[in-house]
mmCIF file of C-alpha atoms and ligand atoms in Angstrom:
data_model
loop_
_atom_site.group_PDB
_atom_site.id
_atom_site.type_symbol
_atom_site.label_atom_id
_atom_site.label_comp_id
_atom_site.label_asym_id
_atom_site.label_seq_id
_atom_site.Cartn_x
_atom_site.Cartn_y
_atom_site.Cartn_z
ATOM 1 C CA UNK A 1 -26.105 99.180 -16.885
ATOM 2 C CA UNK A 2 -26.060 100.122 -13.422
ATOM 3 C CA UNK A 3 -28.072 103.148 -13.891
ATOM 4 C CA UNK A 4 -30.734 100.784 -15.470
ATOM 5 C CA UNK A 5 -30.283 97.904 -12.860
ATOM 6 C CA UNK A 6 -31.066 100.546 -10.360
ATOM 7 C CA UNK A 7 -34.606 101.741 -11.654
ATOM 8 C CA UNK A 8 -35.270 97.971 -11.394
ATOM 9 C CA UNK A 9 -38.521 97.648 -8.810
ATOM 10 C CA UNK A 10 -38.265 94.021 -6.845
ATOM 11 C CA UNK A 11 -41.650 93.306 -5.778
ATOM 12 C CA UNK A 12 -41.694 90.192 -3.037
ATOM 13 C CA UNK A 13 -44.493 87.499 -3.366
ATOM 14 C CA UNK A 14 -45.744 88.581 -6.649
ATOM 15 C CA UNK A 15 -47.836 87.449 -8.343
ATOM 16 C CA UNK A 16 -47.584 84.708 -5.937
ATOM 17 C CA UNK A 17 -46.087 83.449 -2.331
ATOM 18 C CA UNK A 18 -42.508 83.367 -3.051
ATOM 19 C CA UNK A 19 -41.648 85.234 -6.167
ATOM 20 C CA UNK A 20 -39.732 87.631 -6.240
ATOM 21 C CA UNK A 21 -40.781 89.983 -9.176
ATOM 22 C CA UNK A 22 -38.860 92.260 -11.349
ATOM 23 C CA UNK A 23 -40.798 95.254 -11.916
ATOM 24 C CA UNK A 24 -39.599 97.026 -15.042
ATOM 25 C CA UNK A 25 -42.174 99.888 -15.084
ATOM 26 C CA UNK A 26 -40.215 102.259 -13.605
ATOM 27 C CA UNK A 27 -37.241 101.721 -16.650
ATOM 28 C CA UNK A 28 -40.193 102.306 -18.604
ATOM 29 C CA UNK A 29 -41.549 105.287 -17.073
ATOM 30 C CA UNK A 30 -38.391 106.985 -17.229
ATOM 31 C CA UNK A 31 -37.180 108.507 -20.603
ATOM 32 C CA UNK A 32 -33.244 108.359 -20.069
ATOM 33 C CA UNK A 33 -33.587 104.947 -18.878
ATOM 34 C CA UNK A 34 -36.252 103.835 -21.681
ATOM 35 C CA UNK A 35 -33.881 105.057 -24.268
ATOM 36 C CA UNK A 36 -30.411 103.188 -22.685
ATOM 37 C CA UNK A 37 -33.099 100.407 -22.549
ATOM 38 C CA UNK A 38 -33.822 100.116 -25.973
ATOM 39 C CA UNK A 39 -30.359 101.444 -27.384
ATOM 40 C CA UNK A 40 -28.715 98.567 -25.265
ATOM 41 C CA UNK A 41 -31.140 95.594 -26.779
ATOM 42 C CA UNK A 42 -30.832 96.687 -29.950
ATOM 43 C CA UNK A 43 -27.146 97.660 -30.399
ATOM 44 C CA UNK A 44 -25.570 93.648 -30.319
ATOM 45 C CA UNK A 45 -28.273 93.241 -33.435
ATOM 46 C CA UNK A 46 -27.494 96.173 -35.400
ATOM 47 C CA UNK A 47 -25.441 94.092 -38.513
ATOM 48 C CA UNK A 48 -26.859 91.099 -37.581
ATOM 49 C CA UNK A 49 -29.721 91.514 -40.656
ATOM 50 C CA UNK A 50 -32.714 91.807 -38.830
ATOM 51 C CA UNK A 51 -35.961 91.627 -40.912
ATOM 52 C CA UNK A 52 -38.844 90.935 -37.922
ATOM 53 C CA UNK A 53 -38.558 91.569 -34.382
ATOM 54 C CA UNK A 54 -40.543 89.118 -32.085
ATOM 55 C CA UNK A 55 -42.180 90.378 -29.402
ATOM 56 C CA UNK A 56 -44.126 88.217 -26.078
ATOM 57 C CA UNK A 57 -47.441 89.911 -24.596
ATOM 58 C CA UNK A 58 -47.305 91.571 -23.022
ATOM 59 C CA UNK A 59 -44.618 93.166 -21.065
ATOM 60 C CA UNK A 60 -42.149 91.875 -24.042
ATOM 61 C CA UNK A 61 -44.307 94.514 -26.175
ATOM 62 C CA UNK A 62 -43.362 97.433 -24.231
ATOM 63 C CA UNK A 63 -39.327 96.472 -25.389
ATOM 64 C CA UNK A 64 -39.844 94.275 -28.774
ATOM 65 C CA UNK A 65 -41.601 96.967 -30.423
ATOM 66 C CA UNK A 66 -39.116 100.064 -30.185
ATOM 67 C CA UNK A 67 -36.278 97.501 -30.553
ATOM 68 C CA UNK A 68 -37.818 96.444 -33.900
ATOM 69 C CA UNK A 69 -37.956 99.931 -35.240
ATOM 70 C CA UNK A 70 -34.393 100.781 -33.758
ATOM 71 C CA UNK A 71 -33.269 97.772 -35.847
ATOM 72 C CA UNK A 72 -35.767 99.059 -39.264
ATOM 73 C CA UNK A 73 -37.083 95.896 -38.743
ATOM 74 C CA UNK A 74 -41.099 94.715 -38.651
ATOM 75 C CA UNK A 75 -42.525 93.971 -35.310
ATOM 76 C CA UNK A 76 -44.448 90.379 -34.964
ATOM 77 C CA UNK A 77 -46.878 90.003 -31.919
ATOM 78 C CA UNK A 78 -46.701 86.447 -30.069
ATOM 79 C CA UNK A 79 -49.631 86.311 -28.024
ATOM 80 C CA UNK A 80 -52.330 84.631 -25.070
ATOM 81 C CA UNK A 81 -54.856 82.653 -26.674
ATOM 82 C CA UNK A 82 -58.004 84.353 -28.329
ATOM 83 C CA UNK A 83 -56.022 87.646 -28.839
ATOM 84 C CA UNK A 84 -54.726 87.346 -32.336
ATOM 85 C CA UNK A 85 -57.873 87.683 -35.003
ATOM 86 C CA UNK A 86 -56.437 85.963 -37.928
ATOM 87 C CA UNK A 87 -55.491 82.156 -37.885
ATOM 88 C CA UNK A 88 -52.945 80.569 -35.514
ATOM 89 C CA UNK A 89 -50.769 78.170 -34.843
ATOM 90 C CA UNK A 90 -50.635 77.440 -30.513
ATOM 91 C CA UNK A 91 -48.301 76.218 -28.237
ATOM 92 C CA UNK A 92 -48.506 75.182 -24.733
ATOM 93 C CA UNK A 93 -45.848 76.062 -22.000
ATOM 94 C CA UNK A 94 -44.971 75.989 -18.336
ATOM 95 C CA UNK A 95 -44.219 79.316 -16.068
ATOM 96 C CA UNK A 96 -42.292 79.973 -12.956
ATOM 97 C CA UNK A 97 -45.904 80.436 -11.946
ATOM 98 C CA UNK A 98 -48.233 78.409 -14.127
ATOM 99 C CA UNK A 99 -49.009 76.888 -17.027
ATOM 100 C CA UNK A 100 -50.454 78.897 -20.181
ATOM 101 C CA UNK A 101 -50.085 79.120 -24.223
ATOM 102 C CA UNK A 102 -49.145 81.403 -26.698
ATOM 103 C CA UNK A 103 -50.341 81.872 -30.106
ATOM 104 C CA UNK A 104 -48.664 83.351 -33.601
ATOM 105 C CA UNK A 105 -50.185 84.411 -36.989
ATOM 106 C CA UNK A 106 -49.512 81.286 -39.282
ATOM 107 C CA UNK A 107 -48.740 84.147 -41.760
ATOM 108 C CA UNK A 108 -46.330 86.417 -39.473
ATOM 109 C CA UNK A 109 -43.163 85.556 -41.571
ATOM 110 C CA UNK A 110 -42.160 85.998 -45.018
ATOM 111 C CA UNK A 111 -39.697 83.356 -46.633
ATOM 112 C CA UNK A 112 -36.386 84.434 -45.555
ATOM 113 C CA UNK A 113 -37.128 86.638 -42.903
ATOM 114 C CA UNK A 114 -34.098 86.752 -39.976
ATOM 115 C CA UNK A 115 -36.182 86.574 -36.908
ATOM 116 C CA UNK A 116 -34.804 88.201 -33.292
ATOM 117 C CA UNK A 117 -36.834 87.494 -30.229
ATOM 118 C CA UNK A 118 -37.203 90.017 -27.626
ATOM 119 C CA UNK A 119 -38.603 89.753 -23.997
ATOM 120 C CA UNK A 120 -37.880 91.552 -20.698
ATOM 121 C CA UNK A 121 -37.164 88.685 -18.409
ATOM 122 C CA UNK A 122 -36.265 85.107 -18.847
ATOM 123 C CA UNK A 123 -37.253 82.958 -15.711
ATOM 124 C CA UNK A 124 -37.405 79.389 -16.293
ATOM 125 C CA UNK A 125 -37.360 80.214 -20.058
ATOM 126 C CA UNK A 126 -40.634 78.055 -20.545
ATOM 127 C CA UNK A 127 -42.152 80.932 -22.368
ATOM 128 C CA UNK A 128 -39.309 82.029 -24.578
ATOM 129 C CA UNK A 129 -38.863 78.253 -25.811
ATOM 130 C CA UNK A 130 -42.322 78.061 -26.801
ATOM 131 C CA UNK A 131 -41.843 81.010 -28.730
ATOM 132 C CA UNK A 132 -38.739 79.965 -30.615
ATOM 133 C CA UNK A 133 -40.808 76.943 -30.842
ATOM 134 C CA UNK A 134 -43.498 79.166 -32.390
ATOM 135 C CA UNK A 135 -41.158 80.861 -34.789
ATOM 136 C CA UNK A 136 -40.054 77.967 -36.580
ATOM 137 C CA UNK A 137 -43.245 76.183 -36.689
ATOM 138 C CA UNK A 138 -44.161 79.321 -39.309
ATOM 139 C CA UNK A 139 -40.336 79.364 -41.196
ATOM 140 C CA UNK A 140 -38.344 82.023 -39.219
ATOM 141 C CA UNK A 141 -34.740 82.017 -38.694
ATOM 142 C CA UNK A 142 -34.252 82.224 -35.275
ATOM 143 C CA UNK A 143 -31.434 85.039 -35.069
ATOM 144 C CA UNK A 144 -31.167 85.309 -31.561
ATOM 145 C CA UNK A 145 -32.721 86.573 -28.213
ATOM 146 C CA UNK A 146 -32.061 89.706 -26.850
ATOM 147 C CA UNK A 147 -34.086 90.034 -23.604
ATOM 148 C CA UNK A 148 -33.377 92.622 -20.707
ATOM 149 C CA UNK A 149 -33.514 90.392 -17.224
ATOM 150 C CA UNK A 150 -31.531 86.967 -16.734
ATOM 151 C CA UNK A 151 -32.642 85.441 -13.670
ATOM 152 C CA UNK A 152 -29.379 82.781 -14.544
ATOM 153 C CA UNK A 153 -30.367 80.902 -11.067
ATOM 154 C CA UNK A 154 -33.172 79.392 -12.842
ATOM 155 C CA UNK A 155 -30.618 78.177 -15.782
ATOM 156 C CA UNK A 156 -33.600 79.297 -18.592
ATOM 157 C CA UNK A 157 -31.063 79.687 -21.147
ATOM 158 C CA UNK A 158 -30.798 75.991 -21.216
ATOM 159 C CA UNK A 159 -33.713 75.278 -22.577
ATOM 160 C CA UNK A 160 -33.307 78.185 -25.784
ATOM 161 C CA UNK A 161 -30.299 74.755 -27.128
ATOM 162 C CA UNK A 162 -29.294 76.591 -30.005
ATOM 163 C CA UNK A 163 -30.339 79.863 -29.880
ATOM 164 C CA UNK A 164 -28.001 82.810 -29.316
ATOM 165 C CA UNK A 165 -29.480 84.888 -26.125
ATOM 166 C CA UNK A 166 -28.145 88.050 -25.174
ATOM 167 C CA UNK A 167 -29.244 89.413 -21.648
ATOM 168 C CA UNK A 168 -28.173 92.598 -20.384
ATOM 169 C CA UNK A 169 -28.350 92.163 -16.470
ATOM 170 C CA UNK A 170 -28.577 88.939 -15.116
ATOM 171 C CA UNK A 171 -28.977 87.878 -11.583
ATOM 172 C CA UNK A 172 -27.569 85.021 -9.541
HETATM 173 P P1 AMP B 201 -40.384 81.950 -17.883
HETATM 174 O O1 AMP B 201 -41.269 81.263 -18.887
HETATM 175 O O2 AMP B 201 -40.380 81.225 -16.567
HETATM 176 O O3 AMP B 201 -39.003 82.207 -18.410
HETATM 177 O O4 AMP B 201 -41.063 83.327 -17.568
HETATM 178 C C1 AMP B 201 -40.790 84.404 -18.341
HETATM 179 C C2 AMP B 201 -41.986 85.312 -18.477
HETATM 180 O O5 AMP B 201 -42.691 85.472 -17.248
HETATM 181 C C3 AMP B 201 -41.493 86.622 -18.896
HETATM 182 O O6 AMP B 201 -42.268 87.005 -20.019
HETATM 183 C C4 AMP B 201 -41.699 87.540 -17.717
HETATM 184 O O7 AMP B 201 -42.472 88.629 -18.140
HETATM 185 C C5 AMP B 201 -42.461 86.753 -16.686
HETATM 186 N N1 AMP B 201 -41.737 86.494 -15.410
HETATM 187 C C6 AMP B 201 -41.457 85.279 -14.869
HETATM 188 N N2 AMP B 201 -40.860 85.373 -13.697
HETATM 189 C C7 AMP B 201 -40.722 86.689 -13.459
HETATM 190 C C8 AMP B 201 -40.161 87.445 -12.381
HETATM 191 N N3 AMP B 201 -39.606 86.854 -11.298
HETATM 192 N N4 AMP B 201 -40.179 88.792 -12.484
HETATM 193 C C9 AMP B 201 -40.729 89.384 -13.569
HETATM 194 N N5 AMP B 201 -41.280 88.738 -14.614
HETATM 195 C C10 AMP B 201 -41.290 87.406 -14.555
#
């Protein structure tokens, strides 16, 4: 992990005056540390029967999708509003730096799918609430959520309640 925590970019004052941003593009950009990326998301999941893997637009895309095929699982896109061309359901949410919404598919699950979220950094965890939220409102099982960055001084976990969330570097 500390090879990975490393390649981690911290960007001052963006996207605003007095956040401190977590760049991940350079974990991205390299292939050893893409693969430990992915390999380390994934592995906690691995018997956990995983049909769908929920991903958050759209940095969460750039993990949630090779997670989900790591796992043989299906990859569902949560997204900002207007993106998603088939009917949605909505939900509303605060950032660290905003407000804003995210929409689903009202048809992205099947009946009995096991659902794991996946995102690259909980902050406040405004946006990965609203997509549990989202998940449910259309039937998933809510397996867990696996996300890369904890910023744990901002205590985001707390508002996931019952969700299982598995972060692989935090920071205090
Ligand atoms: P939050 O809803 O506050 O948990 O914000 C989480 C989302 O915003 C994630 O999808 C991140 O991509 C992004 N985000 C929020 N704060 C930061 C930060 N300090 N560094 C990088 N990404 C962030």
């Amino acid at each position: 992990m500390d090879s990975l925590r490393a390649l981690i970019r911290e960007i001052p004052d963006y996207p605003k005056p007095g956040i401190l941003f977590y760049d991940i593009t350079p974990v991205l950009g390299d292939p050893d540390g893409f693969a430990d990326l992915i390999d380390a998301m994934a592995t906690p999941f691995l018997d956990a029967g995983i049909t769908k893997v929920a991903g958050i637009e759209a940095r969460g895309f750039t993990v949630a999708a090779p997670v989900a095929e790591r796992l043989g699982a299906g990859f569902i896109p949560i997204r900002k509003p207007g993106k998603l061309p088939f009917a949605v359901h909505r939900q509303d949410y605060q950032l660290e730096y905003g407000t804003d919404s995210l929409e689903i598919h009202v048809d992205a699950v099947a009946a009995g799918d096991r659902v794991l979220l996946v995102d690259d950094v909980i902050a406040t965890g405004g946006t990965a609430a609203a997509a549990v939220e989202l998940l449910r409102t259309v039937g998933a099982d809510v397996a867990g959520f696996s996300v890369f960055i904890e910023l744990a001084f901002l205590n985001g976990a707390a508002s996931l309640n019952d969700v299982t969330h598995h972060a692989l570097l935090t920071y205090d």
